[in-house]
PDB file of N, CA and C in Angstrom:
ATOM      1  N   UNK A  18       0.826  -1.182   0.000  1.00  0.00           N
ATOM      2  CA  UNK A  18       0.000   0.000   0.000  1.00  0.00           C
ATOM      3  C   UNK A  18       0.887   1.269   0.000  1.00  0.00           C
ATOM      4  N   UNK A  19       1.983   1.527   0.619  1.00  0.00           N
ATOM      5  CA  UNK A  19       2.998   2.489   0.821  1.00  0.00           C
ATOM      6  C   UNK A  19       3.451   2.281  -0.310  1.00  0.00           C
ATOM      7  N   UNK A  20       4.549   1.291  -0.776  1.00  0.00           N
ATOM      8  CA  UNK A  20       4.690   0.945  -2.046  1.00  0.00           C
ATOM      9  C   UNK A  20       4.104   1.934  -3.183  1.00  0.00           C
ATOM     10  N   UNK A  21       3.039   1.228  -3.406  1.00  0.00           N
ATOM     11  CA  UNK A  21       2.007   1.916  -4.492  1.00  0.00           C
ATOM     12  C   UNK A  21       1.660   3.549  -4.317  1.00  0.00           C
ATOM     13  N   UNK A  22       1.350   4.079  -3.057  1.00  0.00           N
ATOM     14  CA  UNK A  22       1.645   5.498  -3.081  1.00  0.00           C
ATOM     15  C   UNK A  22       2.964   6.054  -3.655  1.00  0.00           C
ATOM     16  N   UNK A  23       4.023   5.601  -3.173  1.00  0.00           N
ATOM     17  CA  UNK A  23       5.188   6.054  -3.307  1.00  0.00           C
ATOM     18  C   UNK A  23       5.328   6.402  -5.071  1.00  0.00           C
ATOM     19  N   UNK A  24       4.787   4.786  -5.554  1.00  0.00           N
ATOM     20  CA  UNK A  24       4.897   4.329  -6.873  1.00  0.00           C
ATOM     21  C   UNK A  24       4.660   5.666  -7.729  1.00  0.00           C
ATOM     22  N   UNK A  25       3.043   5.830  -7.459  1.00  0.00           N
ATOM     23  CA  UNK A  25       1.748   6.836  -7.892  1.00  0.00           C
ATOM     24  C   UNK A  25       2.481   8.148  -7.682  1.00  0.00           C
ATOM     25  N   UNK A  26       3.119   8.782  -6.634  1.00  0.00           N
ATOM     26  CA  UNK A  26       3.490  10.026  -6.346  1.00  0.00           C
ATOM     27  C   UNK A  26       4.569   9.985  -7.360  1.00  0.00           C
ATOM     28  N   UNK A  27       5.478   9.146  -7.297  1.00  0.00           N
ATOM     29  CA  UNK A  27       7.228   9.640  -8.004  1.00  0.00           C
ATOM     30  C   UNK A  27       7.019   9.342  -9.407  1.00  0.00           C
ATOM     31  N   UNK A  28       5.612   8.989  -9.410  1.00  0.00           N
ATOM     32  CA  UNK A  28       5.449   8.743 -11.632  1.00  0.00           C
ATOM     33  C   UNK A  28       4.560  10.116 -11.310  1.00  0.00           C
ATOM     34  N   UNK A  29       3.901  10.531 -10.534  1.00  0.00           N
ATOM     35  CA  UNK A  29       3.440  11.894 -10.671  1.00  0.00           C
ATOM     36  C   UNK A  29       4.446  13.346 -11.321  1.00  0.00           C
ATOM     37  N   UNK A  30       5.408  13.011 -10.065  1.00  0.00           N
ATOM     38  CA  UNK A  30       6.277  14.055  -9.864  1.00  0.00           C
ATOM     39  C   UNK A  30       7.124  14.075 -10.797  1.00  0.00           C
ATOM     40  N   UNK A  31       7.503  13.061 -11.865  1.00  0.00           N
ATOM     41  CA  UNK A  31       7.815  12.901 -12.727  1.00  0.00           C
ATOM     42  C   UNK A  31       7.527  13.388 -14.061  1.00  0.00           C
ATOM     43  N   UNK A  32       6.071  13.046 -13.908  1.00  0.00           N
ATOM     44  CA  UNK A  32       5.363  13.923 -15.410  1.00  0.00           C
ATOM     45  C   UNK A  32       5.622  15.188 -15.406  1.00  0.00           C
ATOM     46  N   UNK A  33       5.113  15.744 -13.820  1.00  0.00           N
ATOM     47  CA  UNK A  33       5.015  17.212 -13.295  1.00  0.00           C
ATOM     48  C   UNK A  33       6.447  18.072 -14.417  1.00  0.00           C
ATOM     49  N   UNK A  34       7.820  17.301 -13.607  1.00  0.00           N
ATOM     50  CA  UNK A  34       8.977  17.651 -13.702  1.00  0.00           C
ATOM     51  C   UNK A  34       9.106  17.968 -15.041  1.00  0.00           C
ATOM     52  N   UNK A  35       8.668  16.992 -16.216  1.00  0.00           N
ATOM     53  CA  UNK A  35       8.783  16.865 -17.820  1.00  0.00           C
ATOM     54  C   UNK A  35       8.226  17.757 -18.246  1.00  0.00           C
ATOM     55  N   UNK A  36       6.942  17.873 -17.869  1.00  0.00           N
ATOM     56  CA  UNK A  36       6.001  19.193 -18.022  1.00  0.00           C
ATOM     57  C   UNK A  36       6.914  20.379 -18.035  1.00  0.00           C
ATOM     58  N   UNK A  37       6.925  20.745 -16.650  1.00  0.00           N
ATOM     59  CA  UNK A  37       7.335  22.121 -16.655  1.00  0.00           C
ATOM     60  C   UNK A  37       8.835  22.157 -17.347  1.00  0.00           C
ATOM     61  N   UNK A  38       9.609  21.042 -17.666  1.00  0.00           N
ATOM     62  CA  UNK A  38      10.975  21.359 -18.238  1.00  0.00           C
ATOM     63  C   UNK A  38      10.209  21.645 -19.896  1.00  0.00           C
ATOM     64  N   UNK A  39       9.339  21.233 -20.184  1.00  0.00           N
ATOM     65  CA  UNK A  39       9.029  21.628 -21.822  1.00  0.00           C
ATOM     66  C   UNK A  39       8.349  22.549 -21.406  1.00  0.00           C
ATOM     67  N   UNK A  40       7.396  23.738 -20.834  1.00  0.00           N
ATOM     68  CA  UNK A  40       7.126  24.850 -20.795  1.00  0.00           C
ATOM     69  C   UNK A  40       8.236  25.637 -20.323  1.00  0.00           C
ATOM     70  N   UNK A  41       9.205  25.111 -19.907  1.00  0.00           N
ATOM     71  CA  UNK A  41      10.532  26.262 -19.409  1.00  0.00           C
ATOM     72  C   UNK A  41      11.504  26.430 -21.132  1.00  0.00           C
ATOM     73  N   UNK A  42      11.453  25.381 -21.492  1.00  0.00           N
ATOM     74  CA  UNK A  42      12.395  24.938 -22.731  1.00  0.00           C
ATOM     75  C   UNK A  42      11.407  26.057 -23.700  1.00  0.00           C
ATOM     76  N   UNK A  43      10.142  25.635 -23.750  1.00  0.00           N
ATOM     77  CA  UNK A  43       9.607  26.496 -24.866  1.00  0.00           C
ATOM     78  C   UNK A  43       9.497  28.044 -24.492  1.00  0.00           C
ATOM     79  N   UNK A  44       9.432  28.446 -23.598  1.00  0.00           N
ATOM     80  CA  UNK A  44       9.155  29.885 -22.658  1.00  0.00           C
ATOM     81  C   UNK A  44      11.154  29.925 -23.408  1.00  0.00           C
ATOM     82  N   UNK A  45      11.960  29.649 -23.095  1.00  0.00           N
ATOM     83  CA  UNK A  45      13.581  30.492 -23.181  1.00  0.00           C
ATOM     84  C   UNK A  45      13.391  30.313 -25.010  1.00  0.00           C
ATOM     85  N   UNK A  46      13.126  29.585 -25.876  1.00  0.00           N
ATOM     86  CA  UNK A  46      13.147  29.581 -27.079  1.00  0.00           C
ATOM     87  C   UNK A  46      12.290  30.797 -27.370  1.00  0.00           C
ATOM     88  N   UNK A  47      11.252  30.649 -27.223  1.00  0.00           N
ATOM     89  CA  UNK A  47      10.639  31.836 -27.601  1.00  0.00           C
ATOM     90  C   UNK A  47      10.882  32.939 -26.941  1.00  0.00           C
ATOM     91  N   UNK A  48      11.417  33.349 -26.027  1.00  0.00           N
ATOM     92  CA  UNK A  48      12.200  34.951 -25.300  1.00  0.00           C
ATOM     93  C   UNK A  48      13.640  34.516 -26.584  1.00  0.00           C
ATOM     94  N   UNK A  49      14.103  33.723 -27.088  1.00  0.00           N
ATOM     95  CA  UNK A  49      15.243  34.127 -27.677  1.00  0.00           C
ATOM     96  C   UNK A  49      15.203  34.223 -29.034  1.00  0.00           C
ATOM     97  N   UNK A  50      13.609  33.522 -29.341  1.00  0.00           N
ATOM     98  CA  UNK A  50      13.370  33.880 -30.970  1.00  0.00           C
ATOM     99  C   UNK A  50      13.228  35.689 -30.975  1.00  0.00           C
ATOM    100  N   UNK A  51      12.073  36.260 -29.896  1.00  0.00           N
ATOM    101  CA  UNK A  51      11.968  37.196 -29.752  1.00  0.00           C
ATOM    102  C   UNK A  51      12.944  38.334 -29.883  1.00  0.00           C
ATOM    103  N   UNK A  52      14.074  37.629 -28.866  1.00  0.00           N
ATOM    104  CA  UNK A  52      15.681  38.841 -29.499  1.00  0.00           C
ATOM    105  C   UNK A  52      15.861  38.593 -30.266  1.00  0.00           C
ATOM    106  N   UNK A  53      15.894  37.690 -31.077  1.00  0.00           N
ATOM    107  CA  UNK A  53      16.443  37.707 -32.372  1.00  0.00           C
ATOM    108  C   UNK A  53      16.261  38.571 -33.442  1.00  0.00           C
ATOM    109  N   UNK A  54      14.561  38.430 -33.438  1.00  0.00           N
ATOM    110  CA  UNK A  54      13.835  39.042 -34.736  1.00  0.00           C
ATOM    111  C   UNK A  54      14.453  40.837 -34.246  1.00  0.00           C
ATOM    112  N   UNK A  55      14.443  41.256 -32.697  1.00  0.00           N
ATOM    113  CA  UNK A  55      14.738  42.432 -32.676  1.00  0.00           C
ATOM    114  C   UNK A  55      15.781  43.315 -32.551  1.00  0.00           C
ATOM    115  N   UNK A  56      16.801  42.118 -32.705  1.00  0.00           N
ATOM    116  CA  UNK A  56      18.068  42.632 -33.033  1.00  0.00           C
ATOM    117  C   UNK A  56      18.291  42.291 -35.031  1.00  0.00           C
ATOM    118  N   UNK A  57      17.346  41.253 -35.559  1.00  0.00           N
ATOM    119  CA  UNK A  57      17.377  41.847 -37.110  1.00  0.00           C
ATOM    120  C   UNK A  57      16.568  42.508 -37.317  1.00  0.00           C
ATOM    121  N   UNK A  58      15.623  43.469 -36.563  1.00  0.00           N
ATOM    122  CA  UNK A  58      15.111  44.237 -36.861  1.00  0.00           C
ATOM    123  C   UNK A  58      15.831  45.565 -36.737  1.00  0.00           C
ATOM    124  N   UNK A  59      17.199  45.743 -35.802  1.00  0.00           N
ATOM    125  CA  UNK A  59      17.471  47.201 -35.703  1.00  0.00           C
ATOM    126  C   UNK A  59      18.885  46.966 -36.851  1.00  0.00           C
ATOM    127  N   UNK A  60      18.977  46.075 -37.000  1.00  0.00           N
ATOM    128  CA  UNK A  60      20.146  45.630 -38.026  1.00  0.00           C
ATOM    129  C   UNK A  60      20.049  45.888 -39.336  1.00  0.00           C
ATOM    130  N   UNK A  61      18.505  45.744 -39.715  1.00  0.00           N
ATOM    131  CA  UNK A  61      17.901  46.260 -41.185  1.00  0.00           C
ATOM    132  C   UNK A  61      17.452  47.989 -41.112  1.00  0.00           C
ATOM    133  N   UNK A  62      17.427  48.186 -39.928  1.00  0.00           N
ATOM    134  CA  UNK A  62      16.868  49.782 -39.535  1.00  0.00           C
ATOM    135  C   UNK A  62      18.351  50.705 -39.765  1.00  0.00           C
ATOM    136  N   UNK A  63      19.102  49.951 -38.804  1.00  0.00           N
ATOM    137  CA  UNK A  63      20.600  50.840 -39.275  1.00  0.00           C
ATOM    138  C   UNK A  63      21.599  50.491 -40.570  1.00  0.00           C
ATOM    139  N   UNK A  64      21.145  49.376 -41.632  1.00  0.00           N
ATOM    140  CA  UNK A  64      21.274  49.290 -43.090  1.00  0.00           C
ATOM    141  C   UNK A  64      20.338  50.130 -43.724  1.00  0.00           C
ATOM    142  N   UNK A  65      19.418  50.837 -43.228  1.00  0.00           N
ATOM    143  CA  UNK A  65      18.483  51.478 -44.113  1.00  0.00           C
ATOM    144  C   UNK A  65      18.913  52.975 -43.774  1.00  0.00           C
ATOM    145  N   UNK A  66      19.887  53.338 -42.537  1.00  0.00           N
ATOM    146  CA  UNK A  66      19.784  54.704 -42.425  1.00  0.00           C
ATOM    147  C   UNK A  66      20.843  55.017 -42.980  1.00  0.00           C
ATOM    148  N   UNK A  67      22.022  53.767 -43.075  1.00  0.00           N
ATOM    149  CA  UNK A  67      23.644  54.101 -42.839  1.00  0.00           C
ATOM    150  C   UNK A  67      23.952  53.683 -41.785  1.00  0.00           C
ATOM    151  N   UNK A  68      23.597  54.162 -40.481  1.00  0.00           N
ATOM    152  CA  UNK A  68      24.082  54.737 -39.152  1.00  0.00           C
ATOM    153  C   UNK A  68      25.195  53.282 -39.626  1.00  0.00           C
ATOM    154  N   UNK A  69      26.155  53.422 -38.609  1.00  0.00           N
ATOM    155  CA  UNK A  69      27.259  52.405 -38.398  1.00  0.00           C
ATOM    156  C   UNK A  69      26.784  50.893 -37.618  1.00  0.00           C
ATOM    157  N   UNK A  70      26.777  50.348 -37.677  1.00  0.00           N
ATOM    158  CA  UNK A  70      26.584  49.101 -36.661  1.00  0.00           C
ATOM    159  C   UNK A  70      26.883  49.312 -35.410  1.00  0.00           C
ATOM    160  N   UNK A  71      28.609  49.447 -35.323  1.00  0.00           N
ATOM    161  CA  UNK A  71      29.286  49.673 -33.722  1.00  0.00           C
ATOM    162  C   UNK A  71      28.922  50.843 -33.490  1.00  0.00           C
ATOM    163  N   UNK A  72      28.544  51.305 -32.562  1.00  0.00           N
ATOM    164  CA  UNK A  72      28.830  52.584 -32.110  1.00  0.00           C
ATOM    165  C   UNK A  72      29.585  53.126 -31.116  1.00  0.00           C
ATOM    166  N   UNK A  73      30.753  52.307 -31.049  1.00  0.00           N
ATOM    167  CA  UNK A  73      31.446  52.206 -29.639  1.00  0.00           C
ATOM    168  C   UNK A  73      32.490  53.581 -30.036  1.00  0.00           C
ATOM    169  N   UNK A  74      32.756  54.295 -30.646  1.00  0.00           N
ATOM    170  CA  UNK A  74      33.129  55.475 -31.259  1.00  0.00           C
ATOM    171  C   UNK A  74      32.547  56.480 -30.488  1.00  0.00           C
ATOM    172  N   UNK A  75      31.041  56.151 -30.207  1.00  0.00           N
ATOM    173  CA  UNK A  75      30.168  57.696 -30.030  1.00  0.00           C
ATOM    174  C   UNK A  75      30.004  57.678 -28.422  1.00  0.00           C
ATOM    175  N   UNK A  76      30.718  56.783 -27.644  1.00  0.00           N
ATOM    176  CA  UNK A  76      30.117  56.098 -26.133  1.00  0.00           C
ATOM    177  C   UNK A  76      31.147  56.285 -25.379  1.00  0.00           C
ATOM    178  N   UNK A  77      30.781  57.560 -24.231  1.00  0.00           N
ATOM    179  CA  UNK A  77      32.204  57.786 -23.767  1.00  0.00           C
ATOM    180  C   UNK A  77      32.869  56.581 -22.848  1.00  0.00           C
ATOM    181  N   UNK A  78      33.875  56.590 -22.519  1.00  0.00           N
ATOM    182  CA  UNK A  78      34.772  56.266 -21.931  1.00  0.00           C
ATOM    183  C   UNK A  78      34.631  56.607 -20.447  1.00  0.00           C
ATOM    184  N   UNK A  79      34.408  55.506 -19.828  1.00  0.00           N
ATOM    185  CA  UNK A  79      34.305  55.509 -18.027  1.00  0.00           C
ATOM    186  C   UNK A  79      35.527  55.007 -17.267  1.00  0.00           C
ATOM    187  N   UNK A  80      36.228  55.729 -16.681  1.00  0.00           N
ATOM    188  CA  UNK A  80      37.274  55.244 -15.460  1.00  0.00           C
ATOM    189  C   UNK A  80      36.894  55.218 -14.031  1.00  0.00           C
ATOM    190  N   UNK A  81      37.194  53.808 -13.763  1.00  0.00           N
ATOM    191  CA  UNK A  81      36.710  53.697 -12.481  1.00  0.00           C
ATOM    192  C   UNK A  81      37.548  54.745 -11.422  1.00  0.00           C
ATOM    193  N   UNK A  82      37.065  55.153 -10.304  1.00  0.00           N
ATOM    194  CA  UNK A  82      37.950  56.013  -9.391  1.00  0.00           C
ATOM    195  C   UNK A  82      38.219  54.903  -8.217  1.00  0.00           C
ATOM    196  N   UNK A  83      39.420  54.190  -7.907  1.00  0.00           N
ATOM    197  CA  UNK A  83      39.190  53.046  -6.897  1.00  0.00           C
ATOM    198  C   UNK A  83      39.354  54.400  -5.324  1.00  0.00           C
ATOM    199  N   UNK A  84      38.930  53.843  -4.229  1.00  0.00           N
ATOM    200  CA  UNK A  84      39.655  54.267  -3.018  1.00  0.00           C
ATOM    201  C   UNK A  84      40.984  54.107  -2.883  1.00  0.00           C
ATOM    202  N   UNK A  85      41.376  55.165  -1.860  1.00  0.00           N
ATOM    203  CA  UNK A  85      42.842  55.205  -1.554  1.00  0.00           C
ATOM    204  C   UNK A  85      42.978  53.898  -0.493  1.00  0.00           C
ATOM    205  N   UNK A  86      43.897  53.480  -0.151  1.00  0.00           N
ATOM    206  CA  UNK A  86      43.849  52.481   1.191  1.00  0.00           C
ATOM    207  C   UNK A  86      43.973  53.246   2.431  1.00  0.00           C
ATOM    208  N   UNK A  87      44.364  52.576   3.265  1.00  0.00           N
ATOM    209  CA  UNK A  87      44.239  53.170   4.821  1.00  0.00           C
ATOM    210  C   UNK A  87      45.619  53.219   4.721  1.00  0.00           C
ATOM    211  N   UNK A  88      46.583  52.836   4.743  1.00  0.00           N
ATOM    212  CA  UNK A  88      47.975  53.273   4.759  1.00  0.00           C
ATOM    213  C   UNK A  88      48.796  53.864   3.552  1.00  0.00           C
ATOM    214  N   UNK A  89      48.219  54.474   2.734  1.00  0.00           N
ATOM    215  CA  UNK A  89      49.169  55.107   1.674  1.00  0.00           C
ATOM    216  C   UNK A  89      49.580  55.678   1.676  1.00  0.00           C
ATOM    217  N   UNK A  90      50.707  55.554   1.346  1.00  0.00           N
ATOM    218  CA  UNK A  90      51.733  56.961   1.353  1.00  0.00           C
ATOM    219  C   UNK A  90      52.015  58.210   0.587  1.00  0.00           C
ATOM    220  N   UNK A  91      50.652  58.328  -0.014  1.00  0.00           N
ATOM    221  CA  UNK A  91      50.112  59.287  -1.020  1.00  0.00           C
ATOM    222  C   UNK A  91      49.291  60.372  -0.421  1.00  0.00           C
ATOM    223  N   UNK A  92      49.159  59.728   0.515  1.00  0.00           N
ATOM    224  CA  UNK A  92      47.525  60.714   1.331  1.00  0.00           C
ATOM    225  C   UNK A  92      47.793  62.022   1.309  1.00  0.00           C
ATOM    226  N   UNK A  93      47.067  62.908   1.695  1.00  0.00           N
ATOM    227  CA  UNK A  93      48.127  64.155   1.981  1.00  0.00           C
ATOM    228  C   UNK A  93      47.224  64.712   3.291  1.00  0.00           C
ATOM    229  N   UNK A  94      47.949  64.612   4.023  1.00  0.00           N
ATOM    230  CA  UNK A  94      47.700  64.694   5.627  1.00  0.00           C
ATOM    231  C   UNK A  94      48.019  66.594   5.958  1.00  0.00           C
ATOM    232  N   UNK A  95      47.822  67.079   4.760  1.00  0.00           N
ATOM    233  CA  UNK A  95      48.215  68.624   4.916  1.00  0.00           C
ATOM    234  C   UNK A  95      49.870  68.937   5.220  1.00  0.00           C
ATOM    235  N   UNK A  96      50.787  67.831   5.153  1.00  0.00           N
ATOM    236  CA  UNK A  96      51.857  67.958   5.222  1.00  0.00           C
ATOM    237  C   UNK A  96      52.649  68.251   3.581  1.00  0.00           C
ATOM    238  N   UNK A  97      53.660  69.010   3.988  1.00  0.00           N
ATOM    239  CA  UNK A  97      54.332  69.121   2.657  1.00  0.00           C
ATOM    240  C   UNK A  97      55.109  67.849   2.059  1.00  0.00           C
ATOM    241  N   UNK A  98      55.235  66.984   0.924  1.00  0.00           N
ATOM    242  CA  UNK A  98      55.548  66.219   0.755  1.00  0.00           C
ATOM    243  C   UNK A  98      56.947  66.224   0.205  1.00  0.00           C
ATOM    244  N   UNK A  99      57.598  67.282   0.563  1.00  0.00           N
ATOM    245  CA  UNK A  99      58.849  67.672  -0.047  1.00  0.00           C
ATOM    246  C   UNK A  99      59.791  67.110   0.671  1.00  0.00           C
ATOM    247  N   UNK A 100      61.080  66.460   0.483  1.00  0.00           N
ATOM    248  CA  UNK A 100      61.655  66.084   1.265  1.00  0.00           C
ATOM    249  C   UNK A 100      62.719  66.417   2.427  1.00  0.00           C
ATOM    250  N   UNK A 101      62.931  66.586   3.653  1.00  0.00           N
ATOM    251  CA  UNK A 101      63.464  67.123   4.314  1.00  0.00           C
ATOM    252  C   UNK A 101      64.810  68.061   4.020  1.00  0.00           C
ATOM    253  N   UNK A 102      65.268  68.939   3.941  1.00  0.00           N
ATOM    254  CA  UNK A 102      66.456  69.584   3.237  1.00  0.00           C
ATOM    255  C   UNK A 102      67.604  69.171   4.067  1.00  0.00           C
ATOM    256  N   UNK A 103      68.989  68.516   3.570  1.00  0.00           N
ATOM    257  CA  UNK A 103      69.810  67.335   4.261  1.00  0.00           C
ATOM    258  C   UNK A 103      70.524  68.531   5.071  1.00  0.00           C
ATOM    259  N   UNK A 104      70.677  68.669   6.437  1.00  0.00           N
ATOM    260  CA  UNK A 104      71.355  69.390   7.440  1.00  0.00           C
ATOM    261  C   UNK A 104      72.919  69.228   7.322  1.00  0.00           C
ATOM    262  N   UNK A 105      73.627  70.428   7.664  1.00  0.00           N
ATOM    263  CA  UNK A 105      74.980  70.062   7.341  1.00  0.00           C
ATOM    264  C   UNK A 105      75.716  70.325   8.611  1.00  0.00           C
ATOM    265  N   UNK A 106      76.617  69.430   8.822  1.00  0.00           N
ATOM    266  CA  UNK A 106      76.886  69.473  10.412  1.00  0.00           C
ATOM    267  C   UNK A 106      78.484  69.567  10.017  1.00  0.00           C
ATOM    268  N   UNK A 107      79.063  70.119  10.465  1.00  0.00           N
ATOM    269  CA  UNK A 107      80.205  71.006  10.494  1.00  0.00           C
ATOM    270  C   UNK A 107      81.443  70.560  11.246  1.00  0.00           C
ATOM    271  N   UNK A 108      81.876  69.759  11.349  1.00  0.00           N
ATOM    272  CA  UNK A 108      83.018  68.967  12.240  1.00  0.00           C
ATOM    273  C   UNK A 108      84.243  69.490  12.030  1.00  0.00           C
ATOM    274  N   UNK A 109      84.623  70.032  11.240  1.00  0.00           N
ATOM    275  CA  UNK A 109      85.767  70.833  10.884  1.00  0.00           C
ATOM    276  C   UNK A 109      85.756  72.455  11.334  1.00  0.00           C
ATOM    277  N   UNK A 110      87.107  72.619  11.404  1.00  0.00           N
ATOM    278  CA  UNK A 110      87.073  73.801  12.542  1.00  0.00           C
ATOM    279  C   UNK A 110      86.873  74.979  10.779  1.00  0.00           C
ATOM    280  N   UNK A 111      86.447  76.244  11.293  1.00  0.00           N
ATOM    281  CA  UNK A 111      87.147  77.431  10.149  1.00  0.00           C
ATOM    282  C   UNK A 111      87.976  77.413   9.599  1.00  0.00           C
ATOM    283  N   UNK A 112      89.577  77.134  10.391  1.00  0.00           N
ATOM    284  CA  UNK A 112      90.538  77.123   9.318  1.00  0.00           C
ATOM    285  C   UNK A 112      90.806  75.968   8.976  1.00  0.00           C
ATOM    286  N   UNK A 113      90.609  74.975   9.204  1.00  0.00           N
ATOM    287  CA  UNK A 113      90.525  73.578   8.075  1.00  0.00           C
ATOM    288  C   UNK A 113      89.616  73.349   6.989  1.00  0.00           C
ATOM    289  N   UNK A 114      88.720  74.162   7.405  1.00  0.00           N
ATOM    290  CA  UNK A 114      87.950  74.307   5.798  1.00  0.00           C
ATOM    291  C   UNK A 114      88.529  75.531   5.098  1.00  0.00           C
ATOM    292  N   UNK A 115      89.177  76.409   5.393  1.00  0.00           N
ATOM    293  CA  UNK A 115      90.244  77.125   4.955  1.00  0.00           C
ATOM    294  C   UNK A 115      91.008  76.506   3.708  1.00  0.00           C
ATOM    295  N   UNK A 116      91.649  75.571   4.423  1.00  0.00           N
ATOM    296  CA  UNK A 116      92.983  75.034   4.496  1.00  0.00           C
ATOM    297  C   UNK A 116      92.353  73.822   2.667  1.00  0.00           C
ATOM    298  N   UNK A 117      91.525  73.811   3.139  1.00  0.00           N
ATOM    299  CA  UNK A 117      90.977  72.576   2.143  1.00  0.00           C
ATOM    300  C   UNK A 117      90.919  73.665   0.479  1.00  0.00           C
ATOM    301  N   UNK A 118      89.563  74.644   0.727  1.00  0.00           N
ATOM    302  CA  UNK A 118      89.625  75.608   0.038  1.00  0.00           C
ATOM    303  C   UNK A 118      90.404  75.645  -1.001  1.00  0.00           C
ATOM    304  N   UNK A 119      91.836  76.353   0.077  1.00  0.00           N
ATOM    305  CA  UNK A 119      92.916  76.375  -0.986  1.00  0.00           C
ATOM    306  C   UNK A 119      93.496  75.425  -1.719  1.00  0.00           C
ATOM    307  N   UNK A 120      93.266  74.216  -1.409  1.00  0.00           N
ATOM    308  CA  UNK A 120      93.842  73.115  -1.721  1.00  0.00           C
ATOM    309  C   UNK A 120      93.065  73.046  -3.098  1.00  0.00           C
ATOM    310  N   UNK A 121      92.117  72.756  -3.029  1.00  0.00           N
ATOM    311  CA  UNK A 121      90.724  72.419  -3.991  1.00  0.00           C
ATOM    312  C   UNK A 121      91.290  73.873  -5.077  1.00  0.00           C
ATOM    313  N   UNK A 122      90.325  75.295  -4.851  1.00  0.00           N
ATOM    314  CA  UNK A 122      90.446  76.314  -5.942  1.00  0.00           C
ATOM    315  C   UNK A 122      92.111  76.695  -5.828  1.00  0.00           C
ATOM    316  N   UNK A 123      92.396  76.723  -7.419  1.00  0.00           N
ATOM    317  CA  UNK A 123      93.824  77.489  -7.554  1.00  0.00           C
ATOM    318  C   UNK A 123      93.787  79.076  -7.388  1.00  0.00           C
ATOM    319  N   UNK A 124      94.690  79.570  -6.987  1.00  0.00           N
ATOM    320  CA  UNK A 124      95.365  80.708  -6.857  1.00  0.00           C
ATOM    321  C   UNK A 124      95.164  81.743  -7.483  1.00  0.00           C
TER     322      UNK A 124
END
C-alpha cells in the first residue's frame, strides 16, 4: 500500500517535472526567438539609415575612481611632501675648511 503510493506520487512528480521542463524549454526559445527578430530588426533599420553598426566610437569612456587604502603613502595629511632639506653638520674647525679651500680652488 505504501509501495504503491510512493509508486503513484514519483510517476506523478515525474510527469510534473517533464512538463514544466518543456514549458521552461519552450518559454527560453521563444524569449530568444523574440531577441532575435529584434536585433534583425534594428540591423535592417541601421542598413536602411547608414548609421554604423558599432557605435562604440560615439560612447564615452568611463574610469573607475578606486579608493585610496588606509595606509598610503600618497595621502596628503596637509603635510608638505617635499623632502626634508639634508642638514649640514660642520666637524671641521674654520681654518681647516680654509685650508681645504685652498687646496681644492687654484690661486
Amino acid at each position: 500500500m505504501i509501495d504503491e503510493k510512493f509508486q503513484r506520487e514519483s510517476k506523478r512528480l515525474k510527469e510534473e517535472f517533464e512538463m514544466k521542463k518543456v514549458t521552461l524549454k519552450d518559454n527560453l526559445l521563444s524569449n530568444l526567438e523574440e531577441k532575435k527578430k529584434m536585433i534583425e530588426a534594428e540591423h535592417n533599420a541601421a542598413e536602411l539609415t547608414g548609421a554604423p553598426l558599432d557605435n562604440f566610437e560615439n560612447r564615452p569612456s568611463f574610469t573607475r575612481k578606486l579608493r585610496r587604502r588606509q595606509n598610503d603613502p600618497d595621502k596628503d595629511d596637509g603635510k608638505s611632501n617635499k623632502p626634508p632639506s639634508p642638514a649640514i653638520n660642520f666637524m671641521l674647525s674654520d681654518q681647516e675648511i680654509e685650508e681645504d679651500l685652498l687646496q681644492i680652488l687654484p690661486p
